Amino acid sequence: MRRLFTSIAAVVLVTACTAGGDGTTPPTGTPGITLAASASSGTVALGASSTTTLTLTRVDGYSGAVALTAAGAPTGVTVSFAPQSLTGTTLASTATISVASNATAGPASLTFRASGTGVTDKTVVYALTIPTPGITVSAGTATVTAAQGTTVTAPITITRTNGATAAVTLTAEGLPSNVTASFSPNPIPSGSTTSTLTLVVGPGATVALSTITVRAAATGLTDQTATFPLSITSAAVPAYTLSPTPAAVSIVAGQSGQSILTIAKSGGFAGSVALALEGAPTGLTGTFAPNPAPGTTATLTINTTLATVPGTYSLTVRGTTAGLTDRTTTVSVTVTAVAGITVTLAPPALSIAQGANAQTAITLVRLGGLTGDLQMTASGIPAGLTVGFAPTTVTGSASTLTVTVGAGVPAGVYPIVVTATGAGAVVGSATLTVTVTTPSGFTLSATGVSFAQGALGTSTLTVTRIGGFANNVDLIASNVPANVTVSFAPASVAGTTSTITFTVGAAAVAGSYTVMINGTGTGAANQSTTVALTITSGGGGGTVGFRFCDATQVPLWLAFRNGTSGAWTRVTPSGNNTFSFSLTGNIGAVAFVQNEVGGGTQGTVYLGTAAELTSIGTNECVTNTGVVTKTVNGTISGLSAMQTGYAFMGGGSGAVTGPATAFQVSDVENRMTDLL
């Protein structure tokens, strides 16, 4: 007797039966193995490693352990496997090819071998290339320009390739007369890649453009060179330039700001520079410290008053010193208004029926550099009317105000003042006009739900009709997360309820979501509600085992499928006639074919959760408990001719062959509760 359920569930399954042995038969042949590699060749530098994945295929039921080995590795090359031996359902191993720093460069052929008891060894060949180590060198980034009597530098970068690790010695060639060169560091040690070339250009160096060659040499490696142009110019003329940081300053009226002025001196100039600010509007002044500036920096402090007109001003900083032409730069100063808040409502007016609610979106703009949280409040609220902010404490720039009108609020117009308060008691406000009307419409409400990835389920939506409203309410969902679909039954509600079906894809991201349900009806204001949707990871997946204690009932073959669609995977049994597999989603399917008593075969398909399939998979080994039974009558529709439907419940079973529909199960255990 097959016992399908020991809980409050029952499964109806449809099988196709044939007589005369025309069903699927197991494959026949000699057990064996095959071996394949994800990559058949690779290049590995000295001191490095690479991997390839070896995949084992078991042929005609071979289930023995398979050992992996490698041959042909030259000196300095090692191969390791993880795992070394493939057993059970493990069919892949990672081969790691490691090349020591003292290995010899060149090609090598590695042979990976899979060996198992009673089967022919299988091999795959991996072509390994160990490249010759080397270096490259680059010097400078562009033309290096130096005036007579100055010192300049150029960056030197080496790149070690193919496992090279030796220290690299640098030399400079092609230096003009009266120019000397040095490198720091030199040599460049192992593990380091940069050095700085310093060129000292004497006062007597010839003004010209020349090419400097940098040579890089290392033991056992081929020398490499790089060149860059050196332009020697005439001795510098005394001069200076001015530059502010920042070049743009924003200041709230009545406050101050600063910019650091850099005085870049050149050509031997070392004198002081007197500084002045020009073009300032009324109420704005600037001071420099120190002034005159003997060094290379000075601090510009910009002061404003409450009378300073907000705007952006381009101010000129002028530098003056004896014997040199004046130098100028500009500083952009933006004066903003005193801190404040603007509050905008969209819409600014609401018409709400008694017993209903509506929302307005609040947009907040901070003025004058105001930062921090804003607190939302409302005043002028009549009795029976309530308001709520989401959120009440605003960290960004938006909130939503929900106004709920009690059934007893008299019809009329009510102005409500919405206020935002920030740091320093800075406030902003706007007036929301609420018109309360006699209701004729509807409201929506729905229950929250939680589903696993790959599952589907329902929530109940309730339509509450107000003031005699009798028209259909059309439903649509928004704010639905990715890989989730929402449908309604019905989508146009003539009554008071609709079933919301959520189909959660396996790729949906686990988390908490708020799905918006919007309703529209002729002659009534649009309404909405939300459904709190929680998506959990993994669903009801797990390991499932189908065991057959009766040797005559062991399937000719058994396969499973993750979910309700996709590929089927065949499963081979263990020593105790148990077929084991794992489901990763919330639901799965099992199919198998068995010999029937008297000839012919029978195919069976089960669809259920991992827990349900596990319960089914142990039924064949459970004996009848001998409890009191009862008779259950039922029908199975949709069967065509020669198709047979089976109903199993409480240890009993019944069958019907199409086009008939009625079945009877006469030996249902009386202690069971079965649901069809």
Short mmCIF file of C-alpha atoms in Angstrom, two decimals, residues 378-597:
data_model
loop_
_atom_site.label_atom_id
_atom_site.label_comp_id
_atom_site.label_asym_id
_atom_site.label_seq_id
_atom_site.Cartn_x
_atom_site.Cartn_y
_atom_site.Cartn_z
CA ALA A 378 0.24 70.83 11.51
CA SER A 379 -2.17 73.31 13.14
CA GLY A 380 -5.78 74.42 12.64
CA ILE A 381 -7.04 70.82 12.68
CA PRO A 382 -10.79 70.58 13.43
CA ALA A 383 -12.27 67.94 15.76
CA GLY A 384 -12.71 64.55 14.11
CA LEU A 385 -9.98 65.19 11.52
CA THR A 386 -6.51 63.67 11.99
CA VAL A 387 -3.23 64.19 10.14
CA GLY A 388 -0.06 62.08 9.92
CA PHE A 389 3.34 62.74 8.39
CA ALA A 390 5.55 60.07 6.79
CA PRO A 391 8.15 60.80 7.91
CA THR A 392 7.60 63.30 10.73
CA THR A 393 11.36 63.90 11.01
CA VAL A 394 12.68 64.69 7.53
CA THR A 395 16.36 64.09 6.78
CA GLY A 396 15.99 64.76 3.06
CA SER A 397 13.57 67.00 1.21
CA ALA A 398 10.20 65.21 1.11
CA SER A 399 7.39 63.96 3.32
CA THR A 400 3.81 62.80 2.79
CA LEU A 401 0.84 64.20 4.74
CA THR A 402 -2.17 61.91 5.16
CA VAL A 403 -5.45 63.57 6.18
CA THR A 404 -8.17 61.30 7.62
CA VAL A 405 -11.69 62.65 7.98
CA GLY A 406 -13.94 61.11 10.62
CA ALA A 407 -17.48 60.18 9.73
CA GLY A 408 -18.82 62.90 12.04
CA VAL A 409 -16.82 65.86 10.65
CA PRO A 410 -19.31 68.40 9.21
CA ALA A 411 -19.01 69.10 5.50
CA GLY A 412 -17.09 72.33 4.87
CA VAL A 413 -13.73 73.93 4.09
CA TYR A 414 -10.90 73.69 6.64
CA PRO A 415 -7.50 75.44 6.24
CA ILE A 416 -4.64 73.46 7.83
CA VAL A 417 -1.23 75.07 8.30
CA VAL A 418 1.67 72.69 7.56
CA THR A 419 4.93 73.78 9.25
CA ALA A 420 8.56 72.59 8.95
CA THR A 421 10.96 73.57 11.74
CA GLY A 422 14.74 73.31 11.46
CA ALA A 423 17.84 74.04 13.55
CA GLY A 424 17.88 77.45 15.20
CA ALA A 425 14.05 77.63 15.19
CA VAL A 426 14.04 78.31 11.43
CA VAL A 427 10.52 77.63 10.13
CA GLY A 428 8.61 77.46 6.86
CA SER A 429 4.92 76.82 6.28
CA ALA A 430 2.17 76.37 3.70
CA THR A 431 -1.63 76.12 3.94
CA LEU A 432 -3.49 72.98 2.88
CA THR A 433 -7.15 73.58 2.05
CA VAL A 434 -9.24 70.54 3.04
CA THR A 435 -12.79 70.36 1.72
CA VAL A 436 -14.90 67.78 3.57
CA THR A 437 -17.72 66.35 1.45
CA THR A 438 -20.58 63.95 2.03
CA PRO A 439 -19.13 60.58 1.02
CA SER A 440 -20.05 58.57 -2.03
CA GLY A 441 -17.20 56.30 -2.94
CA PHE A 442 -15.06 53.54 -1.52
CA THR A 443 -11.93 52.72 0.48
CA LEU A 444 -9.42 49.90 0.03
CA SER A 445 -7.60 47.69 2.51
CA ALA A 446 -5.42 44.60 2.10
CA THR A 447 -3.59 42.06 4.22
CA GLY A 448 0.21 41.84 4.35
CA VAL A 449 1.92 38.73 2.99
CA SER A 450 5.25 36.88 3.15
CA PHE A 451 6.50 34.51 0.44
CA ALA A 452 9.74 32.72 -0.35
CA GLN A 453 11.70 33.23 -3.56
CA GLY A 454 10.13 31.12 -6.32
CA ALA A 455 6.73 30.92 -4.56
CA LEU A 456 3.26 32.36 -5.18
CA GLY A 457 0.45 33.26 -2.84
CA THR A 458 -2.47 35.56 -2.25
CA SER A 459 -3.69 38.50 -0.21
CA THR A 460 -7.29 39.57 0.21
CA LEU A 461 -8.27 43.07 -0.88
CA THR A 462 -11.40 44.52 0.72
CA VAL A 463 -13.46 47.24 -1.01
CA THR A 464 -15.53 49.22 1.52
CA ARG A 465 -18.31 51.11 -0.27
CA ILE A 466 -19.46 54.45 1.12
CA GLY A 467 -22.64 56.50 0.58
CA GLY A 468 -24.35 54.01 -1.70
CA PHE A 469 -21.50 53.83 -4.22
CA ALA A 470 -22.26 50.81 -6.47
CA ASN A 471 -20.01 51.13 -9.53
CA ASN A 472 -17.17 48.72 -10.33
CA VAL A 473 -13.76 49.45 -8.81
CA ASP A 474 -10.86 48.86 -11.22
CA LEU A 475 -7.59 47.74 -9.62
CA ILE A 476 -3.96 48.20 -10.61
CA ALA A 477 -0.70 47.60 -8.71
CA SER A 478 2.36 49.85 -8.64
CA ASN A 479 5.72 49.94 -6.84
CA VAL A 480 6.07 46.20 -7.51
CA PRO A 481 9.64 44.88 -6.91
CA ALA A 482 11.63 43.32 -9.74
CA ASN A 483 10.88 39.65 -10.61
CA VAL A 484 7.48 39.84 -8.90
CA THR A 485 4.12 39.96 -10.73
CA VAL A 486 0.75 40.95 -9.28
CA SER A 487 -2.68 39.98 -10.61
CA PHE A 488 -6.24 40.48 -9.38
CA ALA A 489 -9.26 38.16 -9.43
CA PRO A 490 -11.36 40.03 -10.31
CA ALA A 491 -9.47 43.09 -11.60
CA SER A 492 -12.75 45.01 -11.80
CA VAL A 493 -14.60 44.52 -8.50
CA ALA A 494 -18.39 44.61 -8.50
CA GLY A 495 -18.62 43.29 -4.95
CA THR A 496 -16.44 43.87 -1.89
CA THR A 497 -13.37 41.63 -2.29
CA SER A 498 -10.69 40.65 -4.78
CA THR A 499 -7.90 38.11 -4.50
CA ILE A 500 -4.41 39.52 -5.11
CA THR A 501 -2.02 36.87 -6.42
CA PHE A 502 1.71 37.49 -5.97
CA THR A 503 4.07 35.43 -8.15
CA VAL A 504 7.58 35.72 -6.71
CA GLY A 505 10.36 34.75 -9.13
CA ALA A 506 13.38 32.81 -7.95
CA ALA A 507 15.56 35.86 -8.83
CA ALA A 508 13.51 38.24 -6.66
CA VAL A 509 15.67 39.94 -3.99
CA ALA A 510 14.78 39.00 -0.43
CA GLY A 511 13.56 41.91 1.69
CA SER A 512 10.55 43.97 2.76
CA TYR A 513 8.54 45.91 0.16
CA THR A 514 5.45 48.12 0.10
CA VAL A 515 3.25 47.41 -2.95
CA MET A 516 0.71 50.14 -3.79
CA ILE A 517 -2.81 49.03 -4.80
CA ASN A 518 -4.74 51.77 -6.62
CA GLY A 519 -8.49 51.72 -7.25
CA THR A 520 -10.59 53.83 -9.62
CA GLY A 521 -14.36 53.94 -10.00
CA THR A 522 -16.71 56.12 -11.99
CA GLY A 523 -18.20 58.84 -9.79
CA ALA A 524 -15.77 58.32 -6.89
CA ALA A 525 -12.37 59.65 -5.90
CA ASN A 526 -9.42 57.40 -6.62
CA GLN A 527 -8.32 55.41 -3.59
CA SER A 528 -5.21 53.45 -2.70
CA THR A 529 -3.83 51.14 -0.05
CA THR A 530 -0.61 49.26 0.51
CA VAL A 531 0.36 45.62 0.94
CA ALA A 532 3.39 44.85 3.09
CA LEU A 533 5.23 42.22 1.02
CA THR A 534 8.08 40.25 2.59
CA ILE A 535 10.26 38.07 0.33
CA THR A 536 12.33 35.46 2.15
CA SER A 537 15.37 33.59 0.86
CA GLY A 538 15.49 29.98 -0.25
CA GLY A 539 11.84 29.05 -0.03
CA GLY A 540 11.04 25.52 1.05
CA GLY A 541 14.00 23.87 -0.64
CA GLY A 542 16.03 21.02 0.81
CA THR A 543 17.17 17.41 0.29
CA VAL A 544 14.50 14.91 -0.76
CA GLY A 545 14.84 11.11 -0.62
CA PHE A 546 12.60 8.53 -2.37
CA ARG A 547 13.18 5.06 -0.83
CA PHE A 548 11.75 1.80 -2.21
CA CYS A 549 11.88 -1.07 0.32
CA ASP A 550 10.06 -3.45 -2.03
CA ALA A 551 12.62 -4.45 -4.69
CA THR A 552 9.82 -5.04 -7.21
CA GLN A 553 8.81 -1.38 -6.89
CA VAL A 554 12.27 0.15 -7.60
CA PRO A 555 11.77 2.50 -10.59
CA LEU A 556 13.37 1.78 -13.95
CA TRP A 557 14.45 5.43 -13.78
CA LEU A 558 13.73 8.52 -11.64
CA ALA A 559 14.30 12.21 -12.40
CA PHE A 560 13.55 15.52 -10.62
CA ARG A 561 13.08 19.14 -11.63
CA ASN A 562 13.61 22.41 -9.66
CA GLY A 563 10.45 24.54 -9.83
CA THR A 564 7.55 24.01 -12.23
CA SER A 565 9.50 24.32 -15.47
CA GLY A 566 12.98 23.72 -16.85
CA ALA A 567 15.21 20.70 -17.35
CA TRP A 568 14.78 17.30 -15.69
CA THR A 569 17.80 15.71 -13.97
CA ARG A 570 18.07 11.93 -13.75
CA VAL A 571 18.99 10.45 -10.32
CA THR A 572 20.75 7.12 -9.68
CA PRO A 573 19.88 5.17 -6.48
CA SER A 574 22.16 4.44 -3.53
CA GLY A 575 22.73 0.98 -2.09
CA ASN A 576 19.44 0.94 -0.13
CA ASN A 577 17.35 1.80 -3.22
CA THR A 578 17.08 5.46 -2.17
CA PHE A 579 17.00 8.20 -4.82
CA SER A 580 18.27 11.46 -3.24
CA PHE A 581 18.31 14.98 -4.72
CA SER A 582 18.14 18.62 -3.56
CA LEU A 583 15.60 21.37 -4.34
CA THR A 584 16.81 24.99 -4.25
CA GLY A 585 13.41 26.61 -4.72
CA ASN A 586 10.05 26.47 -2.96
CA ILE A 587 8.61 23.74 -5.17
CA GLY A 588 9.81 20.85 -7.29
CA ALA A 589 8.68 17.82 -9.29
CA VAL A 590 9.58 14.09 -9.36
CA ALA A 591 8.90 11.64 -12.20
CA PHE A 592 9.59 7.88 -12.32
CA VAL A 593 8.60 4.73 -14.22
CA GLN A 594 7.92 1.32 -12.53
CA ASN A 595 7.12 -2.16 -13.78
CA GLU A 596 3.49 -3.19 -13.23
CA VAL A 597 2.41 -6.57 -11.92
#
